mmCIF file with all atom_site columns, C-alpha atoms in Angstrom:
data_model
loop_
_atom_site.group_PDB
_atom_site.id
_atom_site.type_symbol
_atom_site.label_atom_id
_atom_site.label_alt_id
_atom_site.label_comp_id
_atom_site.label_asym_id
_atom_site.label_entity_id
_atom_site.label_seq_id
_atom_site.pdbx_PDB_ins_code
_atom_site.Cartn_x
_atom_site.Cartn_y
_atom_site.Cartn_z
_atom_site.occupancy
_atom_site.B_iso_or_equiv
_atom_site.pdbx_formal_charge
_atom_site.auth_seq_id
_atom_site.auth_comp_id
_atom_site.auth_asym_id
_atom_site.auth_atom_id
_atom_site.pdbx_PDB_model_num
ATOM 1   C CA . UNK A 1 1   ? -26.765 -6.312  19.578  1.00 87.00 ? 1   UNK A CA 1
ATOM 2   C CA . UNK A 1 2   ? -29.222 -9.007  18.601  1.00 89.00 ? 2   UNK A CA 1
ATOM 3   C CA . UNK A 1 3   ? -29.116 -7.860  14.951  1.00 92.00 ? 3   UNK A CA 1
ATOM 4   C CA . UNK A 1 4   ? -25.324 -7.800  15.022  1.00 93.00 ? 4   UNK A CA 1
ATOM 5   C CA . UNK A 1 5   ? -25.300 -11.339 16.433  1.00 92.00 ? 5   UNK A CA 1
ATOM 6   C CA . UNK A 1 6   ? -27.616 -12.497 13.629  1.00 92.00 ? 6   UNK A CA 1
ATOM 7   C CA . UNK A 1 7   ? -25.409 -10.876 10.987  1.00 94.00 ? 7   UNK A CA 1
ATOM 8   C CA . UNK A 1 8   ? -22.342 -12.472 12.524  1.00 95.00 ? 8   UNK A CA 1
ATOM 9   C CA . UNK A 1 9   ? -24.149 -15.803 12.628  1.00 95.00 ? 9   UNK A CA 1
ATOM 10  C CA . UNK A 1 10  ? -25.194 -15.497 8.953   1.00 94.00 ? 10  UNK A CA 1
ATOM 11  C CA . UNK A 1 11  ? -21.663 -14.518 8.012   1.00 96.00 ? 11  UNK A CA 1
ATOM 12  C CA . UNK A 1 12  ? -20.303 -17.515 9.923   1.00 95.00 ? 12  UNK A CA 1
ATOM 13  C CA . UNK A 1 13  ? -22.787 -19.782 8.135   1.00 95.00 ? 13  UNK A CA 1
ATOM 14  C CA . UNK A 1 14  ? -21.726 -18.346 4.737   1.00 96.00 ? 14  UNK A CA 1
ATOM 15  C CA . UNK A 1 15  ? -18.079 -18.722 5.669   1.00 96.00 ? 15  UNK A CA 1
ATOM 16  C CA . UNK A 1 16  ? -18.727 -22.292 6.787   1.00 96.00 ? 16  UNK A CA 1
ATOM 17  C CA . UNK A 1 17  ? -20.574 -23.053 3.523   1.00 95.00 ? 17  UNK A CA 1
ATOM 18  C CA . UNK A 1 18  ? -17.693 -21.542 1.522   1.00 96.00 ? 18  UNK A CA 1
ATOM 19  C CA . UNK A 1 19  ? -15.233 -23.626 3.490   1.00 97.00 ? 19  UNK A CA 1
ATOM 20  C CA . UNK A 1 20  ? -17.319 -26.727 2.905   1.00 96.00 ? 20  UNK A CA 1
ATOM 21  C CA . UNK A 1 21  ? -17.387 -25.971 -0.841  1.00 97.00 ? 21  UNK A CA 1
ATOM 22  C CA . UNK A 1 22  ? -13.636 -25.406 -0.844  1.00 97.00 ? 22  UNK A CA 1
ATOM 23  C CA . UNK A 1 23  ? -13.143 -28.592 1.147   1.00 97.00 ? 23  UNK A CA 1
ATOM 24  C CA . UNK A 1 24  ? -15.360 -30.548 -1.290  1.00 97.00 ? 24  UNK A CA 1
ATOM 25  C CA . UNK A 1 25  ? -13.411 -29.128 -4.235  1.00 97.00 ? 25  UNK A CA 1
ATOM 26  C CA . UNK A 1 26  ? -10.132 -30.054 -2.529  1.00 98.00 ? 26  UNK A CA 1
ATOM 27  C CA . UNK A 1 27  ? -11.412 -33.598 -1.865  1.00 98.00 ? 27  UNK A CA 1
ATOM 28  C CA . UNK A 1 28  ? -12.495 -33.967 -5.495  1.00 97.00 ? 28  UNK A CA 1
ATOM 29  C CA . UNK A 1 29  ? -9.151  -32.614 -6.675  1.00 97.00 ? 29  UNK A CA 1
ATOM 30  C CA . UNK A 1 30  ? -7.318  -35.051 -4.382  1.00 98.00 ? 30  UNK A CA 1
ATOM 31  C CA . UNK A 1 31  ? -9.410  -37.940 -5.716  1.00 97.00 ? 31  UNK A CA 1
ATOM 32  C CA . UNK A 1 32  ? -8.592  -36.874 -9.291  1.00 97.00 ? 32  UNK A CA 1
ATOM 33  C CA . UNK A 1 33  ? -4.920  -36.705 -8.425  1.00 98.00 ? 33  UNK A CA 1
ATOM 34  C CA . UNK A 1 34  ? -5.104  -40.177 -6.875  1.00 98.00 ? 34  UNK A CA 1
ATOM 35  C CA . UNK A 1 35  ? -6.721  -41.530 -10.053 1.00 97.00 ? 35  UNK A CA 1
ATOM 36  C CA . UNK A 1 36  ? -4.022  -39.859 -12.155 1.00 98.00 ? 36  UNK A CA 1
ATOM 37  C CA . UNK A 1 37  ? -1.340  -41.277 -9.879  1.00 98.00 ? 37  UNK A CA 1
ATOM 38  C CA . UNK A 1 38  ? -2.763  -44.806 -10.122 1.00 98.00 ? 38  UNK A CA 1
ATOM 39  C CA . UNK A 1 39  ? -2.968  -44.454 -13.895 1.00 97.00 ? 39  UNK A CA 1
ATOM 40  C CA . UNK A 1 40  ? 0.635   -43.224 -14.061 1.00 98.00 ? 40  UNK A CA 1
ATOM 41  C CA . UNK A 1 41  ? 1.751   -46.088 -11.803 1.00 98.00 ? 41  UNK A CA 1
ATOM 42  C CA . UNK A 1 42  ? 0.007   -48.589 -14.094 1.00 98.00 ? 42  UNK A CA 1
ATOM 43  C CA . UNK A 1 43  ? 1.694   -47.079 -17.161 1.00 98.00 ? 43  UNK A CA 1
ATOM 44  C CA . UNK A 1 44  ? 5.061   -47.145 -15.404 1.00 98.00 ? 44  UNK A CA 1
ATOM 45  C CA . UNK A 1 45  ? 4.566   -50.766 -14.364 1.00 98.00 ? 45  UNK A CA 1
ATOM 46  C CA . UNK A 1 46  ? 3.690   -51.687 -17.952 1.00 98.00 ? 46  UNK A CA 1
ATOM 47  C CA . UNK A 1 47  ? 6.739   -49.835 -19.285 1.00 98.00 ? 47  UNK A CA 1
ATOM 48  C CA . UNK A 1 48  ? 8.946   -51.499 -16.660 1.00 98.00 ? 48  UNK A CA 1
ATOM 49  C CA . UNK A 1 49  ? 7.649   -54.909 -17.764 1.00 98.00 ? 49  UNK A CA 1
ATOM 50  C CA . UNK A 1 50  ? 8.318   -54.008 -21.406 1.00 98.00 ? 50  UNK A CA 1
ATOM 51  C CA . UNK A 1 51  ? 11.838  -52.878 -20.544 1.00 98.00 ? 51  UNK A CA 1
ATOM 52  C CA . UNK A 1 52  ? 12.435  -56.089 -18.623 1.00 98.00 ? 52  UNK A CA 1
ATOM 53  C CA . UNK A 1 53  ? 11.277  -58.131 -21.622 1.00 98.00 ? 53  UNK A CA 1
ATOM 54  C CA . UNK A 1 54  ? 13.470  -56.057 -23.933 1.00 98.00 ? 54  UNK A CA 1
ATOM 55  C CA . UNK A 1 55  ? 16.446  -56.522 -21.637 1.00 98.00 ? 55  UNK A CA 1
ATOM 56  C CA . UNK A 1 56  ? 15.868  -60.289 -21.570 1.00 98.00 ? 56  UNK A CA 1
ATOM 57  C CA . UNK A 1 57  ? 15.665  -60.323 -25.388 1.00 98.00 ? 57  UNK A CA 1
ATOM 58  C CA . UNK A 1 58  ? 18.891  -58.310 -25.595 1.00 98.00 ? 58  UNK A CA 1
ATOM 59  C CA . UNK A 1 59  ? 20.607  -60.794 -23.295 1.00 98.00 ? 59  UNK A CA 1
ATOM 60  C CA . UNK A 1 60  ? 19.437  -63.683 -25.481 1.00 98.00 ? 60  UNK A CA 1
ATOM 61  C CA . UNK A 1 61  ? 20.609  -61.819 -28.597 1.00 98.00 ? 61  UNK A CA 1
ATOM 62  C CA . UNK A 1 62  ? 24.031  -61.205 -27.027 1.00 98.00 ? 62  UNK A CA 1
ATOM 63  C CA . UNK A 1 63  ? 24.371  -64.933 -26.333 1.00 98.00 ? 63  UNK A CA 1
ATOM 64  C CA . UNK A 1 64  ? 23.322  -65.753 -29.889 1.00 98.00 ? 64  UNK A CA 1
ATOM 65  C CA . UNK A 1 65  ? 25.856  -63.277 -31.264 1.00 98.00 ? 65  UNK A CA 1
ATOM 66  C CA . UNK A 1 66  ? 28.562  -64.796 -29.060 1.00 98.00 ? 66  UNK A CA 1
ATOM 67  C CA . UNK A 1 67  ? 27.659  -68.285 -30.303 1.00 98.00 ? 67  UNK A CA 1
ATOM 68  C CA . UNK A 1 68  ? 27.685  -67.084 -33.921 1.00 98.00 ? 68  UNK A CA 1
ATOM 69  C CA . UNK A 1 69  ? 31.090  -65.469 -33.472 1.00 98.00 ? 69  UNK A CA 1
ATOM 70  C CA . UNK A 1 70  ? 32.495  -68.703 -32.050 1.00 97.00 ? 70  UNK A CA 1
ATOM 71  C CA . UNK A 1 71  ? 30.940  -70.659 -34.910 1.00 97.00 ? 71  UNK A CA 1
ATOM 72  C CA . UNK A 1 72  ? 32.360  -68.181 -37.424 1.00 98.00 ? 72  UNK A CA 1
ATOM 73  C CA . UNK A 1 73  ? 35.806  -68.578 -35.864 1.00 97.00 ? 73  UNK A CA 1
ATOM 74  C CA . UNK A 1 74  ? 35.469  -72.333 -36.329 1.00 97.00 ? 74  UNK A CA 1
ATOM 75  C CA . UNK A 1 75  ? 34.433  -71.819 -39.958 1.00 98.00 ? 75  UNK A CA 1
ATOM 76  C CA . UNK A 1 76  ? 37.380  -69.462 -40.509 1.00 98.00 ? 76  UNK A CA 1
ATOM 77  C CA . UNK A 1 77  ? 39.798  -72.074 -39.150 1.00 97.00 ? 77  UNK A CA 1
ATOM 78  C CA . UNK A 1 78  ? 38.186  -74.778 -41.296 1.00 97.00 ? 78  UNK A CA 1
ATOM 79  C CA . UNK A 1 79  ? 38.312  -72.494 -44.346 1.00 98.00 ? 79  UNK A CA 1
ATOM 80  C CA . UNK A 1 80  ? 41.968  -71.734 -43.737 1.00 98.00 ? 80  UNK A CA 1
ATOM 81  C CA . UNK A 1 81  ? 42.723  -75.458 -43.446 1.00 98.00 ? 81  UNK A CA 1
ATOM 82  C CA . UNK A 1 82  ? 40.762  -76.143 -46.646 1.00 98.00 ? 82  UNK A CA 1
ATOM 83  C CA . UNK A 1 83  ? 42.655  -73.369 -48.459 1.00 98.00 ? 83  UNK A CA 1
ATOM 84  C CA . UNK A 1 84  ? 45.985  -74.839 -47.329 1.00 98.00 ? 84  UNK A CA 1
ATOM 85  C CA . UNK A 1 85  ? 44.869  -78.283 -48.452 1.00 98.00 ? 85  UNK A CA 1
ATOM 86  C CA . UNK A 1 86  ? 43.723  -76.826 -51.793 1.00 98.00 ? 86  UNK A CA 1
ATOM 87  C CA . UNK A 1 87  ? 47.101  -75.109 -52.232 1.00 98.00 ? 87  UNK A CA 1
ATOM 88  C CA . UNK A 1 88  ? 48.906  -78.361 -51.458 1.00 98.00 ? 88  UNK A CA 1
ATOM 89  C CA . UNK A 1 89  ? 46.626  -80.225 -53.858 1.00 98.00 ? 89  UNK A CA 1
ATOM 90  C CA . UNK A 1 90  ? 47.236  -77.621 -56.566 1.00 98.00 ? 90  UNK A CA 1
ATOM 91  C CA . UNK A 1 91  ? 51.008  -77.941 -56.063 1.00 98.00 ? 91  UNK A CA 1
ATOM 92  C CA . UNK A 1 92  ? 50.806  -81.765 -56.272 1.00 98.00 ? 92  UNK A CA 1
ATOM 93  C CA . UNK A 1 93  ? 48.588  -81.472 -59.342 1.00 98.00 ? 93  UNK A CA 1
ATOM 94  C CA . UNK A 1 94  ? 51.079  -79.114 -60.989 1.00 98.00 ? 94  UNK A CA 1
ATOM 95  C CA . UNK A 1 95  ? 53.899  -81.569 -60.211 1.00 98.00 ? 95  UNK A CA 1
ATOM 96  C CA . UNK A 1 96  ? 51.858  -84.453 -61.656 1.00 98.00 ? 96  UNK A CA 1
ATOM 97  C CA . UNK A 1 97  ? 51.102  -82.434 -64.792 1.00 98.00 ? 97  UNK A CA 1
ATOM 98  C CA . UNK A 1 98  ? 54.820  -81.677 -65.200 1.00 97.00 ? 98  UNK A CA 1
ATOM 99  C CA . UNK A 1 99  ? 55.629  -85.367 -64.721 1.00 97.00 ? 99  UNK A CA 1
ATOM 100 C CA . UNK A 1 100 ? 52.915  -86.350 -67.210 1.00 97.00 ? 100 UNK A CA 1
ATOM 101 C CA . UNK A 1 101 ? 54.275  -83.856 -69.733 1.00 96.00 ? 101 UNK A CA 1
ATOM 102 C CA . UNK A 1 102 ? 57.809  -85.209 -69.234 1.00 96.00 ? 102 UNK A CA 1
ATOM 103 C CA . UNK A 1 103 ? 56.516  -88.770 -69.684 1.00 95.00 ? 103 UNK A CA 1
ATOM 104 C CA . UNK A 1 104 ? 54.719  -87.798 -72.893 1.00 95.00 ? 104 UNK A CA 1
ATOM 105 C CA . UNK A 1 105 ? 57.896  -86.248 -74.228 1.00 93.00 ? 105 UNK A CA 1
ATOM 106 C CA . UNK A 1 106 ? 59.876  -89.341 -73.230 1.00 91.00 ? 106 UNK A CA 1
ATOM 107 C CA . UNK A 1 107 ? 57.292  -91.646 -74.800 1.00 90.00 ? 107 UNK A CA 1
ATOM 108 C CA . UNK A 1 108 ? 57.328  -89.445 -77.878 1.00 87.00 ? 108 UNK A CA 1
ATOM 109 C CA . UNK A 1 109 ? 61.087  -89.860 -78.117 1.00 85.00 ? 109 UNK A CA 1
ATOM 110 C CA . UNK A 1 110 ? 61.030  -93.594 -77.354 1.00 85.00 ? 110 UNK A CA 1
ATOM 111 C CA . UNK A 1 111 ? 58.202  -94.558 -79.688 1.00 81.00 ? 111 UNK A CA 1
ATOM 112 C CA . UNK A 1 112 ? 59.741  -93.290 -82.985 1.00 73.00 ? 112 UNK A CA 1
ATOM 113 C CA . UNK A 1 113 ? 63.088  -94.786 -82.008 1.00 68.00 ? 113 UNK A CA 1
ATOM 114 C CA . UNK A 1 114 ? 61.523  -98.212 -81.305 1.00 69.00 ? 114 UNK A CA 1
ATOM 115 C CA . UNK A 1 115 ? 59.511  -98.137 -84.523 1.00 69.00 ? 115 UNK A CA 1
ATOM 116 C CA . UNK A 1 116 ? 62.524  -97.273 -86.630 1.00 65.00 ? 116 UNK A CA 1
ATOM 117 C CA . UNK A 1 117 ? 64.854  -99.728 -84.923 1.00 56.00 ? 117 UNK A CA 1
#
């Protein structure tokens, strides 16, 4: 009975040592997982900050694009007005050239008549 008690005691001690080893391994694994989790959280926080910066830049770019579109609309209106003014100027110039040509013809007719008369 005494020998059986000793064997049981030794077996309990071995079992307890095995459990302590398993517990130590589990603690170390948990610590490793915590480190990995903290590292992943840091990476996620950095990525979130990058995304926030990118989103802010996109918002600024959208405003710039909106401003450029409005400015381009203004330029298009100004260009259209300048084209209309150019067309009007070309028409007036054509009329003046026709009048100048008619005057030259008239002067050409008048001058020989006045010299001969």
